PDB file of C-alpha atoms in Angstrom:
ATOM      1  CA  MET A 550      18.469  -4.514  21.223  1.00 86.00           C
ATOM      2  CA  VAL A 551      20.242  -1.171  20.817  1.00 88.00           C
ATOM      3  CA  LYS A 552      23.468  -2.723  22.145  1.00 91.00           C
ATOM      4  CA  GLN A 553      23.181  -5.474  19.546  1.00 90.00           C
ATOM      5  CA  GLY A 554      22.384  -3.020  16.714  1.00 93.00           C
ATOM      6  CA  ILE A 555      18.819  -4.179  16.185  1.00 93.00           C
ATOM      7  CA  CYS A 556      16.114  -1.760  14.973  1.00 93.00           C
ATOM      8  CA  SER A 557      12.474  -2.606  15.662  1.00 92.00           C
ATOM      9  CA  THR A 558       9.493  -1.251  13.721  1.00 93.00           C
ATOM     10  CA  ALA A 559       5.906  -2.121  14.557  1.00 93.00           C
ATOM     11  CA  VAL A 560       3.018  -1.988  12.103  1.00 94.00           C
ATOM     12  CA  PRO A 561      -0.413  -2.469  13.718  1.00 94.00           C
ATOM     13  CA  GLU A 562      -3.581  -3.599  11.943  1.00 94.00           C
ATOM     14  CA  ILE A 563      -7.049  -3.495  13.535  1.00 93.00           C
ATOM     15  CA  ILE A 564      -8.689  -6.904  13.016  1.00 93.00           C
ATOM     16  CA  SER A 565     -12.019  -6.107  14.698  1.00 93.00           C
ATOM     17  CA  ILE A 566     -13.851  -3.753  17.076  1.00 92.00           C
ATOM     18  CA  ASN A 567     -17.048  -5.036  18.640  1.00 92.00           C
ATOM     19  CA  GLU A 568     -19.406  -3.779  21.298  1.00 91.00           C
ATOM     20  CA  ILE A 569     -20.048  -6.139  24.157  1.00 90.00           C
ATOM     21  CA  THR A 570     -22.453  -5.990  27.060  1.00 89.00           C
ATOM     22  CA  THR A 571     -21.083  -6.731  30.506  1.00 86.00           C
ATOM     23  CA  ALA A 572     -23.052  -8.653  33.144  1.00 87.00           C
ATOM     24  CA  LYS A 573     -23.911  -5.272  34.739  1.00 89.00           C
ATOM     25  CA  GLY A 574     -25.387  -4.064  31.420  1.00 88.00           C
ATOM     26  CA  ASN A 575     -22.571  -1.688  30.560  1.00 89.00           C
ATOM     27  CA  ILE A 576     -21.487  -1.464  26.941  1.00 91.00           C
ATOM     28  CA  GLU A 577     -17.724  -1.775  26.306  1.00 92.00           C
ATOM     29  CA  ARG A 578     -15.629  -2.110  23.191  1.00 93.00           C
ATOM     30  CA  LEU A 579     -13.530  -5.168  22.483  1.00 93.00           C
ATOM     31  CA  ALA A 580     -10.724  -4.602  19.971  1.00 93.00           C
ATOM     32  CA  THR A 581      -8.441  -7.190  18.389  1.00 94.00           C
ATOM     33  CA  VAL A 582      -5.203  -5.996  16.823  1.00 95.00           C
ATOM     34  CA  LYS A 583      -2.464  -7.729  14.835  1.00 96.00           C
ATOM     35  CA  VAL A 584       1.028  -6.218  15.018  1.00 96.00           C
ATOM     36  CA  ASN A 585       3.875  -7.106  12.636  1.00 96.00           C
ATOM     37  CA  ILE A 586       7.221  -6.200  14.166  1.00 95.00           C
ATOM     38  CA  THR A 587      10.197  -6.110  11.821  1.00 95.00           C
ATOM     39  CA  LEU A 588      13.614  -6.510  13.438  1.00 94.00           C
ATOM     40  CA  ILE A 589      16.484  -5.196  11.291  1.00 95.00           C
ATOM     41  CA  ASP A 590      20.189  -5.841  11.925  1.00 93.00           C
ATOM     42  CA  ARG A 591      22.208  -2.616  11.639  1.00 92.00           C
ATOM     43  CA  ASP A 592      25.327  -4.359  10.323  1.00 91.00           C
ATOM     44  CA  SER A 593      23.957  -6.785   7.755  1.00 94.00           C
ATOM     45  CA  ASP A 594      20.549  -5.216   6.929  1.00 90.00           C
ATOM     46  CA  GLU A 595      19.030  -8.669   7.458  1.00 93.00           C
ATOM     47  CA  SER A 596      15.529  -8.585   8.847  1.00 93.00           C
ATOM     48  CA  ILE A 597      12.857 -10.815  10.282  1.00 94.00           C
ATOM     49  CA  THR A 598       9.207 -10.083  11.005  1.00 95.00           C
ATOM     50  CA  ILE A 599       7.402 -11.406  14.075  1.00 94.00           C
ATOM     51  CA  THR A 600       3.675 -11.144  14.607  1.00 94.00           C
ATOM     52  CA  GLY A 601       1.508 -10.786  17.656  1.00 93.00           C
ATOM     53  CA  LEU A 602      -2.239 -10.723  18.244  1.00 94.00           C
ATOM     54  CA  GLY A 603      -3.840  -8.914  21.174  1.00 94.00           C
ATOM     55  CA  SER A 604      -7.258  -7.972  22.465  1.00 94.00           C
ATOM     56  CA  GLY A 605      -8.262  -5.094  24.677  1.00 94.00           C
ATOM     57  CA  GLN A 606     -11.537  -4.155  26.296  1.00 94.00           C
ATOM     58  CA  ASP A 607     -12.511  -0.710  27.581  1.00 93.00           C
ATOM     59  CA  ALA A 608     -15.623   1.355  28.184  1.00 91.00           C
ATOM     60  CA  GLY A 609     -13.837   4.465  26.827  1.00 88.00           C
ATOM     61  CA  ASP A 610     -11.441   4.917  23.961  1.00 89.00           C
ATOM     62  CA  LYS A 611      -8.564   2.740  25.178  1.00 93.00           C
ATOM     63  CA  ALA A 612      -9.586  -0.682  23.755  1.00 93.00           C
ATOM     64  CA  VAL A 613      -7.378  -0.381  20.645  1.00 94.00           C
ATOM     65  CA  MET A 614      -4.350   0.828  22.641  1.00 95.00           C
ATOM     66  CA  LYS A 615      -4.770  -2.048  25.121  1.00 95.00           C
ATOM     67  CA  ALA A 616      -5.036  -4.545  22.243  1.00 94.00           C
ATOM     68  CA  GLN A 617      -1.975  -3.080  20.533  1.00 95.00           C
ATOM     69  CA  THR A 618       0.080  -3.210  23.721  1.00 94.00           C
ATOM     70  CA  ALA A 619      -0.907  -6.851  24.249  1.00 94.00           C
ATOM     71  CA  ALA A 620      -0.064  -7.748  20.625  1.00 94.00           C
ATOM     72  CA  ILE A 621       3.392  -6.217  20.916  1.00 94.00           C
ATOM     73  CA  LYS A 622       3.990  -7.818  24.307  1.00 92.00           C
ATOM     74  CA  TYR A 623       3.020 -11.301  23.116  1.00 90.00           C
ATOM     75  CA  ALA A 624       4.967 -10.996  19.852  1.00 92.00           C
ATOM     76  CA  TYR A 625       8.186 -10.374  21.791  1.00 91.00           C
ATOM     77  CA  MET A 626       7.397 -12.832  24.588  1.00 89.00           C
ATOM     78  CA  LEU A 627       6.580 -15.734  22.265  1.00 88.00           C
ATOM     79  CA  SER A 628       9.330 -14.997  19.706  1.00 87.00           C
ATOM     80  CA  PHE A 629      12.044 -14.687  22.355  1.00 85.00           C
ATOM     81  CA  ALA A 630      10.569 -17.297  24.745  1.00 84.00           C
ATOM     82  CA  ILE A 631      10.393 -14.799  27.614  1.00 82.00           C
ATOM     83  CA  ALA A 632       8.812 -16.301  30.727  1.00 79.00           C
ATOM     84  CA  THR A 633       6.681 -14.048  32.908  1.00 73.00           C
ATOM     85  CA  GLY A 634       5.801 -16.428  35.704  1.00 73.00           C
ATOM     86  CA  ASP A 635       2.193 -15.246  35.748  1.00 69.00           C
ATOM     87  CA  ASP A 636      -0.981 -16.508  34.109  1.00 65.00           C
ATOM     88  CA  PRO A 637      -2.832 -13.601  32.438  1.00 61.00           C
ATOM     89  CA  GLU A 638      -5.749 -15.880  31.605  1.00 63.00           C
ATOM     90  CA  ALA A 639      -6.350 -16.674  35.313  1.00 65.00           C
ATOM     91  CA  ASP A 640      -8.448 -13.515  35.853  1.00 61.00           C
ATOM     92  CA  SER A 641     -11.782 -15.132  36.718  1.00 60.00           C
ATOM     93  CA  LYS A 642     -13.257 -11.796  37.899  1.00 61.00           C
ATOM     94  CA  THR A 643     -13.061 -10.376  34.331  1.00 57.00           C
ATOM     95  CA  ASP A 644     -14.589 -13.513  32.904  1.00 57.00           C
ATOM     96  CA  GLU A 645     -17.530 -13.249  35.296  1.00 61.00           C
ATOM     97  CA  ASN A 646     -18.235  -9.628  34.325  1.00 58.00           C
ATOM     98  CA  THR A 647     -18.443 -10.270  30.588  1.00 56.00           C
ATOM     99  CA  THR A 648     -21.295 -12.051  28.900  1.00 54.00           C
ATOM    100  CA  VAL A 649     -20.722 -14.151  25.818  1.00 57.00           C
ATOM    101  CA  GLN A 650     -22.989 -11.937  23.707  1.00 61.00           C
ATOM    102  CA  ILE A 651     -20.800 -10.139  21.134  1.00 63.00           C
ATOM    103  CA  LYS A 652     -22.390  -7.926  18.524  1.00 65.00           C
ATOM    104  CA  PRO A 653     -20.708  -5.837  15.849  1.00 69.00           C
ATOM    105  CA  ILE A 654     -20.817  -2.052  16.160  1.00 64.00           C
ATOM    106  CA  PRO A 655     -23.677  -0.728  14.001  1.00 63.00           C
ATOM    107  CA  LYS A 656     -22.583   0.992  10.774  1.00 59.00           C
ATOM    108  CA  LYS A 657     -24.065   4.348  11.798  1.00 56.00           C
ATOM    109  CA  LYS A 658     -21.836   4.537  14.912  1.00 50.00           C
ATOM    110  CA  SER A 659     -18.600   3.515  13.170  1.00 50.00           C
ATOM    111  CA  VAL A 660     -15.848   6.048  12.615  1.00 52.00           C
ATOM    112  CA  SER A 661     -15.009   6.598   8.960  1.00 52.00           C
ATOM    113  CA  VAL A 662     -11.391   5.673   8.352  1.00 53.00           C
ATOM    114  CA  LYS A 663      -9.613   5.973   5.016  1.00 56.00           C
ATOM    115  CA  PRO A 664      -8.353   2.627   3.806  1.00 62.00           C
ATOM    116  CA  VAL A 665      -4.621   2.354   4.136  1.00 63.00           C
ATOM    117  CA  LYS A 666      -2.810   1.202   1.001  1.00 75.00           C
ATOM    118  CA  ALA A 667      -0.244  -1.518   1.394  1.00 80.00           C
ATOM    119  CA  VAL A 668       3.359  -0.553   0.639  1.00 83.00           C
ATOM    120  CA  CYS A 669       6.567  -2.507   0.097  1.00 82.00           C
ATOM    121  CA  MET A 670       8.601  -2.570   3.322  1.00 80.00           C
ATOM    122  CA  ASN A 671      11.849  -2.405   1.296  1.00 80.00           C
ATOM    123  CA  CYS A 672      11.243   0.333  -1.265  1.00 82.00           C
ATOM    124  CA  GLY A 673       7.954   1.984  -0.236  1.00 80.00           C
ATOM    125  CA  VAL A 674       6.084   1.315  -3.520  1.00 85.00           C
ATOM    126  CA  VAL A 675       2.294   0.930  -3.208  1.00 86.00           C
ATOM    127  CA  ILE A 676       1.282  -2.728  -3.740  1.00 88.00           C
ATOM    128  CA  SER A 677      -2.052  -4.490  -4.195  1.00 88.00           C
ATOM    129  CA  ASP A 678      -3.722  -6.457  -1.375  1.00 86.00           C
ATOM    130  CA  LYS A 679      -3.158  -9.630  -3.406  1.00 89.00           C
ATOM    131  CA  VAL A 680       0.621  -8.982  -3.640  1.00 89.00           C
ATOM    132  CA  LYS A 681       0.731  -8.038   0.069  1.00 87.00           C
ATOM    133  CA  THR A 682      -1.097 -11.263   1.066  1.00 87.00           C
ATOM    134  CA  TYR A 683       1.226 -13.423  -1.030  1.00 88.00           C
ATOM    135  CA  SER A 684       4.410 -11.751   0.238  1.00 85.00           C
ATOM    136  CA  MET A 685       3.231 -11.894   3.871  1.00 85.00           C
ATOM    137  CA  GLU A 686       2.679 -15.660   3.548  1.00 86.00           C
ATOM    138  CA  LYS A 687       5.882 -16.277   1.586  1.00 85.00           C
ATOM    139  CA  TYR A 688       8.334 -13.771   3.138  1.00 81.00           C
ATOM    140  CA  GLY A 689       6.654 -12.606   6.370  1.00 83.00           C
ATOM    141  CA  ARG A 690       6.490  -8.963   5.228  1.00 84.00           C
ATOM    142  CA  SER A 691       4.902  -6.766   2.535  1.00 84.00           C
ATOM    143  CA  LEU A 692       7.121  -6.723  -0.540  1.00 87.00           C
ATOM    144  CA  CYS A 693       6.551  -5.545  -4.103  1.00 89.00           C
ATOM    145  CA  LEU A 694       7.192  -7.997  -6.947  1.00 90.00           C
ATOM    146  CA  ASP A 695      10.646  -6.555  -7.711  1.00 88.00           C
ATOM    147  CA  CYS A 696      11.789  -6.842  -4.064  1.00 86.00           C
ATOM    148  CA  GLN A 697      10.405 -10.387  -3.926  1.00 86.00           C
ATOM    149  CA  LYS A 698      12.517 -11.256  -6.967  1.00 86.00           C
ATOM    150  CA  GLU A 699      15.611  -9.768  -5.283  1.00 82.00           C
ATOM    151  CA  ILE A 700      15.055 -11.898  -2.183  1.00 76.00           C
ATOM    152  CA  LYS A 701      14.707 -15.031  -4.343  1.00 65.00           C
ATOM    153  CA  VAL A 702      18.025 -14.216  -6.047  1.00 57.00           C
ATOM    154  CA  ILE A 703      19.738 -13.672  -2.677  1.00 55.00           C
ATOM    155  CA  ALA A 704      18.303 -16.855  -1.192  1.00 46.00           C
TER     156      ALA A 704
END
């Protein structure tokens, strides 16, 4: 992508973190992450956003990192139609070790995280969740109302 003058920025979002019990009775965390990757052309400043979802499971603190890595991997693979020749879902050993019982992490054990405010990807202005949701559906990225108007004029 560097040769072609393409810049890539990834913005992860944690969708869920749940505790699960394995068949052996061990408790592990199962994280699901959504990653929006914006690809920007150096010469024209045109951009496109691709999205990937990934899940990761770990007994330690690596579940989110595993989920994020999977989300990035699948965003690129699916968007660029990259064949791997393997079948990651064919791991029957993992399926045997995990029970179907999924329960949310209790509130008292959760880590307090400050909510992240949404910002316009063009100008950096803080935007409401409603504006972010609309612009993600309409334009594939977070944009303030002014930047949405500019895109409409260009289009």
